[in-house]
Short mmCIF file of C-alpha atoms in Angstrom, two decimals:
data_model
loop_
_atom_site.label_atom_id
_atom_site.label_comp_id
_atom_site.label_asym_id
_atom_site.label_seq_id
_atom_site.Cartn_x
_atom_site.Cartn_y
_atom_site.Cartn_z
CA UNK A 1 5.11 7.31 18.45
CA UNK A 2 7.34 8.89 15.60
CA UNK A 3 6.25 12.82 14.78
CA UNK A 4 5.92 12.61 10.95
CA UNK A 5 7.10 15.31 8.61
CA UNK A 6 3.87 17.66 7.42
CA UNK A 7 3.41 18.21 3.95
CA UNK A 8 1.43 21.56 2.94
CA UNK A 9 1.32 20.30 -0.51
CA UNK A 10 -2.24 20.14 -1.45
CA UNK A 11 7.89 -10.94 -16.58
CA UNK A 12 9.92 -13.08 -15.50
CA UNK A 13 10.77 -15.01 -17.98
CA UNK A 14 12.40 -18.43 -16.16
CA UNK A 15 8.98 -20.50 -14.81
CA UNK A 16 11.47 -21.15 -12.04
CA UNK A 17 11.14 -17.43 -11.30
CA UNK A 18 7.12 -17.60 -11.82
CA UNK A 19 6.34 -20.45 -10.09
CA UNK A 20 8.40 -19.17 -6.77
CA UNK A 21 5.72 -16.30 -6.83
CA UNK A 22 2.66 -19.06 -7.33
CA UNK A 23 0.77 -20.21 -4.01
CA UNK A 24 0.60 -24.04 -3.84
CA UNK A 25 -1.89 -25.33 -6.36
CA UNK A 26 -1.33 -22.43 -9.05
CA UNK A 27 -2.24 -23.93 -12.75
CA UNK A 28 -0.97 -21.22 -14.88
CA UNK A 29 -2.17 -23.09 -17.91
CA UNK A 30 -6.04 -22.08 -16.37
CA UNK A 31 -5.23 -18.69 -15.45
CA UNK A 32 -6.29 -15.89 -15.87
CA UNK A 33 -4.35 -12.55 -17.19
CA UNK A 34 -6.96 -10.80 -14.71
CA UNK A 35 -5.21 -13.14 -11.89
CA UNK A 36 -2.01 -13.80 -12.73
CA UNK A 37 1.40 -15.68 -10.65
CA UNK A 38 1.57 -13.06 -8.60
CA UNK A 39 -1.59 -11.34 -8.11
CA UNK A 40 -2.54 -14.90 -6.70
CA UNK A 41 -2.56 -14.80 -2.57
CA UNK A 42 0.66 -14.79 -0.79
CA UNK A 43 0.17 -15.95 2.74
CA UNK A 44 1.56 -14.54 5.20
CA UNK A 45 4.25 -17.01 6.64
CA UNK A 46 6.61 -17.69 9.94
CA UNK A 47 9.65 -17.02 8.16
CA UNK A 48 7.93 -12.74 8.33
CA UNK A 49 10.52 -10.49 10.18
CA UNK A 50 10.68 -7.00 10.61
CA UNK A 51 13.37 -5.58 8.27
CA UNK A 52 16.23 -4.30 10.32
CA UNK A 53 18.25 -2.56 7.39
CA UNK A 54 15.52 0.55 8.56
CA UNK A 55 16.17 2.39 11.92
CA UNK A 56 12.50 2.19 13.17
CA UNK A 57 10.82 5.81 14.07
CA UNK A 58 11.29 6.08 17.99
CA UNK A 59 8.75 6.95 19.74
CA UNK A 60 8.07 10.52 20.75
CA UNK A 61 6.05 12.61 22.37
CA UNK A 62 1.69 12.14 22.64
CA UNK A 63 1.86 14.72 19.11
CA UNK A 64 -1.79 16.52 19.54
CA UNK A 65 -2.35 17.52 16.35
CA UNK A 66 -1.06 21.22 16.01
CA UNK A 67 -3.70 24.11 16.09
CA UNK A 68 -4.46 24.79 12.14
CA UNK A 69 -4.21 21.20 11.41
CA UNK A 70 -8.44 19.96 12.13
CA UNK A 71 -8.13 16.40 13.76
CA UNK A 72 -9.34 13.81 11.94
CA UNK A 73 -13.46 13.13 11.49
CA UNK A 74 -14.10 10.19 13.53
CA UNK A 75 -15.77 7.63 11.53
CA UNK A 76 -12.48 7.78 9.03
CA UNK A 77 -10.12 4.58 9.88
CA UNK A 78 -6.40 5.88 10.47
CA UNK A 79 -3.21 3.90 9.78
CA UNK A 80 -2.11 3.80 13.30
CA UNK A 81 1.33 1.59 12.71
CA UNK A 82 3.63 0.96 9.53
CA UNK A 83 6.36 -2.07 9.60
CA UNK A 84 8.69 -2.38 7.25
CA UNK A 85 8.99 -6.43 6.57
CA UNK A 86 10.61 -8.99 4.35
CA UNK A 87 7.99 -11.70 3.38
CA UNK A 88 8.64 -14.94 1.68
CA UNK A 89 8.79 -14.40 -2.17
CA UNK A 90 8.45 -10.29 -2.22
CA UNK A 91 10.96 -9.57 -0.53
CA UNK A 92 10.28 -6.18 1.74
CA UNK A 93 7.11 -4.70 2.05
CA UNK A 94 5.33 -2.20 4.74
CA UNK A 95 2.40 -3.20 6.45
CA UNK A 96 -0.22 -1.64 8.26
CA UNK A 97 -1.19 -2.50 11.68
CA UNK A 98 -3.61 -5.33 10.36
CA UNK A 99 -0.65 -6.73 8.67
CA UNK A 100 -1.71 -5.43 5.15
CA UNK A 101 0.37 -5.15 2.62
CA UNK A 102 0.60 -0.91 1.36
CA UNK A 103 1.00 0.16 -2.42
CA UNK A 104 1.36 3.14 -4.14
CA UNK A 105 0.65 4.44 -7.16
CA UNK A 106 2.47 5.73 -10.89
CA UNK A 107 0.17 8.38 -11.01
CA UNK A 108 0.61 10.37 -8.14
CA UNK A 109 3.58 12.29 -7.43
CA UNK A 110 6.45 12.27 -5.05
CA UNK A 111 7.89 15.64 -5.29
CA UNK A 112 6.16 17.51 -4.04
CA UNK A 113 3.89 15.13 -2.82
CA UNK A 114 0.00 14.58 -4.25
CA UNK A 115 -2.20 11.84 -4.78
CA UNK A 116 -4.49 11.13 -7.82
CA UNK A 117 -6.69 8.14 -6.24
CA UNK A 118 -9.79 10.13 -5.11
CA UNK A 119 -13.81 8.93 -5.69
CA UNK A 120 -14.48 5.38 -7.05
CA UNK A 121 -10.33 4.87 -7.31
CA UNK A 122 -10.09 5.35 -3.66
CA UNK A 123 -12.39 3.37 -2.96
CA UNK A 124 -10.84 0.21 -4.37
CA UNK A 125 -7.78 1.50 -2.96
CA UNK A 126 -8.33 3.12 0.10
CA UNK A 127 -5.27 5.83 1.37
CA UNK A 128 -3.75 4.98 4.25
CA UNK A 129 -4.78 8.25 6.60
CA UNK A 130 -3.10 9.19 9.91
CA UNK A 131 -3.56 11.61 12.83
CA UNK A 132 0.22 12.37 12.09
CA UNK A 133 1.34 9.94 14.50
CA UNK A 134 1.78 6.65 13.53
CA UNK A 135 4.26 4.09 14.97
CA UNK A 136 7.36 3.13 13.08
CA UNK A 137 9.26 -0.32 13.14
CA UNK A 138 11.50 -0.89 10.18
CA UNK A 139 10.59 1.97 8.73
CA UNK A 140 12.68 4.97 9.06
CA UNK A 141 11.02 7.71 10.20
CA UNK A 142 12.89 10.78 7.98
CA UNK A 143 11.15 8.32 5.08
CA UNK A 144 7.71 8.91 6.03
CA UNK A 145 5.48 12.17 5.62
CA UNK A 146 2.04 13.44 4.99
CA UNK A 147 0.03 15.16 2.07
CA UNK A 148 -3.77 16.28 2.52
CA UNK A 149 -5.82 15.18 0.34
CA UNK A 150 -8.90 16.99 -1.74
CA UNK A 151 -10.93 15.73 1.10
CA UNK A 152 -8.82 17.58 4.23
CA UNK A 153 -7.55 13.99 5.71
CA UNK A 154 -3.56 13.45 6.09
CA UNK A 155 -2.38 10.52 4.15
CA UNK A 156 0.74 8.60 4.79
CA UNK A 157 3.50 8.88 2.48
CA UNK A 158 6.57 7.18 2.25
CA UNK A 159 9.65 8.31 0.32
CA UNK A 160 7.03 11.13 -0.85
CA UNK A 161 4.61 8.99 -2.57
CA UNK A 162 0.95 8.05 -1.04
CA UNK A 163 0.58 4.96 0.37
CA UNK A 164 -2.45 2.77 0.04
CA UNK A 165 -4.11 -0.31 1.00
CA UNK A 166 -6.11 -2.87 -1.85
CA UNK A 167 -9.49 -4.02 -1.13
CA UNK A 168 -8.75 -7.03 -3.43
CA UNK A 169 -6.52 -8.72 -0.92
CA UNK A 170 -8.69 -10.38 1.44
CA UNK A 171 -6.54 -10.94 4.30
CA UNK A 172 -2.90 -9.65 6.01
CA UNK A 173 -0.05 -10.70 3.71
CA UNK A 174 -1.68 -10.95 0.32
CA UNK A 175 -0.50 -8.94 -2.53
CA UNK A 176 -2.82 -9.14 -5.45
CA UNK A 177 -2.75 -5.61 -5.69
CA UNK A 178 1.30 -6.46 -7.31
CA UNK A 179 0.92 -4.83 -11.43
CA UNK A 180 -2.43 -3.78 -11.62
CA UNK A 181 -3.35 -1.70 -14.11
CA UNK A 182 0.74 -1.21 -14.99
CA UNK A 183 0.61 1.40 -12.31
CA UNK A 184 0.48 -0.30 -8.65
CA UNK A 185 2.89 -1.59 -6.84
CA UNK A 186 4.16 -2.68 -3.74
CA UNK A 187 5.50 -0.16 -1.69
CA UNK A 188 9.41 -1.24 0.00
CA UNK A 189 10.17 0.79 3.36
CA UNK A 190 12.13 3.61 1.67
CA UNK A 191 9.46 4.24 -0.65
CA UNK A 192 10.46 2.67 -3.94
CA UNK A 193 8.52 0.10 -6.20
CA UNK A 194 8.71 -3.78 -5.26
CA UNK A 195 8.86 -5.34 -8.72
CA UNK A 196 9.26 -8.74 -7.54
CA UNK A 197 7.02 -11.22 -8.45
CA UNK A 198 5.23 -8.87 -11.22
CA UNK A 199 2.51 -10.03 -13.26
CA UNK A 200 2.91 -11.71 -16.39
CA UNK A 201 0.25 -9.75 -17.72
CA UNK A 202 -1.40 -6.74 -16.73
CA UNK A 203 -4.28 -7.26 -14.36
CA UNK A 204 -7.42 -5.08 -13.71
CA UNK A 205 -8.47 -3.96 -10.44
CA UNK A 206 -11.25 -5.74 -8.79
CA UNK A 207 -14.79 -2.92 -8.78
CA UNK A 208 -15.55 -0.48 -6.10
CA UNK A 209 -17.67 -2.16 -3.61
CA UNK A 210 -21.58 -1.52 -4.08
CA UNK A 211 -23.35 0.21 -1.19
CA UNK A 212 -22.67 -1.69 2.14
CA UNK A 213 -20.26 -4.30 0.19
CA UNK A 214 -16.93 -3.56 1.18
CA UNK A 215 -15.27 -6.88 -0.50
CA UNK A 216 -15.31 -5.30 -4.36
CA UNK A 217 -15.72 -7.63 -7.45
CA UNK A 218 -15.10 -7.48 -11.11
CA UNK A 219 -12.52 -5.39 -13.31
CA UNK A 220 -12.35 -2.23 -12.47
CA UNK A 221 -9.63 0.47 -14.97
CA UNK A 222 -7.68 1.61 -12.20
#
């Protein structure tokens, strides 16, 4: 597994070009703006390959966590693998090791390094966290990072900025997470914004999930 760098730091206009985002059935005369072209489900397809144009992050040593750095607390889920992939209409995206698509966000900060998604904003999009060891496969490892968080967990960055997952896709491959709020976006493997297949309008997040509901519902600001 790749030894990640530690952070100490705290409309289209053509329909030809809207419909190529649209899954099969998509009447955008009875859409939406909260679910627009391409907030709609993308599935994941056979066509998915890991994207090359990345060296992936070789693997290295078992990396026990160094001795000021507290491991992780064990009911927290940790990002264990990032691949950098092209997918059928958005081009390249990274994916976790569930094969779901990663965002990040407008707000934070890549330099130096912070994320503004904490409370009810990280719960609709939770951070991808890490041990400091995730594997790497189209994703080049001098790209990828960490930054601890107000909490004390390591999140994943890539290119600097905080990567997360969105609890409004529902399965590996979706993107509906793609504009929301004007501020999310799919993540590419060096870091930088996806802004294929963007929204014609600008959706709203789906709500945080109520107590012992993790599948969210209504609009939510962020």
């Amino acid at each position: 597994m790749a030894k990640i760098k530690r952070t100490t730091v705290i409309v289209a206009s053509a329909v030809v070009a809207l419909t190529a985002c649209a899954p099969a059935g998509y009447d955008g005369a009875n859409s939406s703006v909260a679910e627009p072209v391409a907030v709609a489900a993308a599935e994941p397809t056979a066509s998915v390959e890991p994207d090359t144009s990345a060296s992936p992050g070789a693997p290295g040593a078992s990396g026990a966590p160094a001795a000021d750095q507290a491991p992780p607390p064990a009911n927290v889920q940790l990002t264990d693998q990032l691949v950098g992939k092209k997918i059928a209409r958005m081009g390249k995206v990274v994916v976790d090791q569930e094969g779901f698509i990663l965002y990040r966000f407008d707000k934070d900060s890549d330099d130096p390094p912070s994320s503004n998604c904490v409370d009810k904003c990280a719960q609709v999009w939770p951070p991808a966290l890490t041990d400091g060891n995730p594997q790497l496969q189209g994703v080049s490892d001098d790209k990828v990072g960490t930054v601890t968080r107000q909490d004390g967990t390591r999140q994943i960055t890539i290119g600097g900025w905080p990567v997360y997952r969105y609890i409004g896709d529902k399965k590996a491959g979706q993107w509906k997470g793609q504009g929301v709020g004007g501020t999310w976006f799919v993540v590419d493997p060096n870091g930088k914004k996806n802004l294929t297949c963007l929204p014609t309008g600008t959706p709203k997040a789906v709500a945080p999930p109520a107590a012992g509901d993790s599948s969210g519902g209504g609009d939510y600001t962020y």
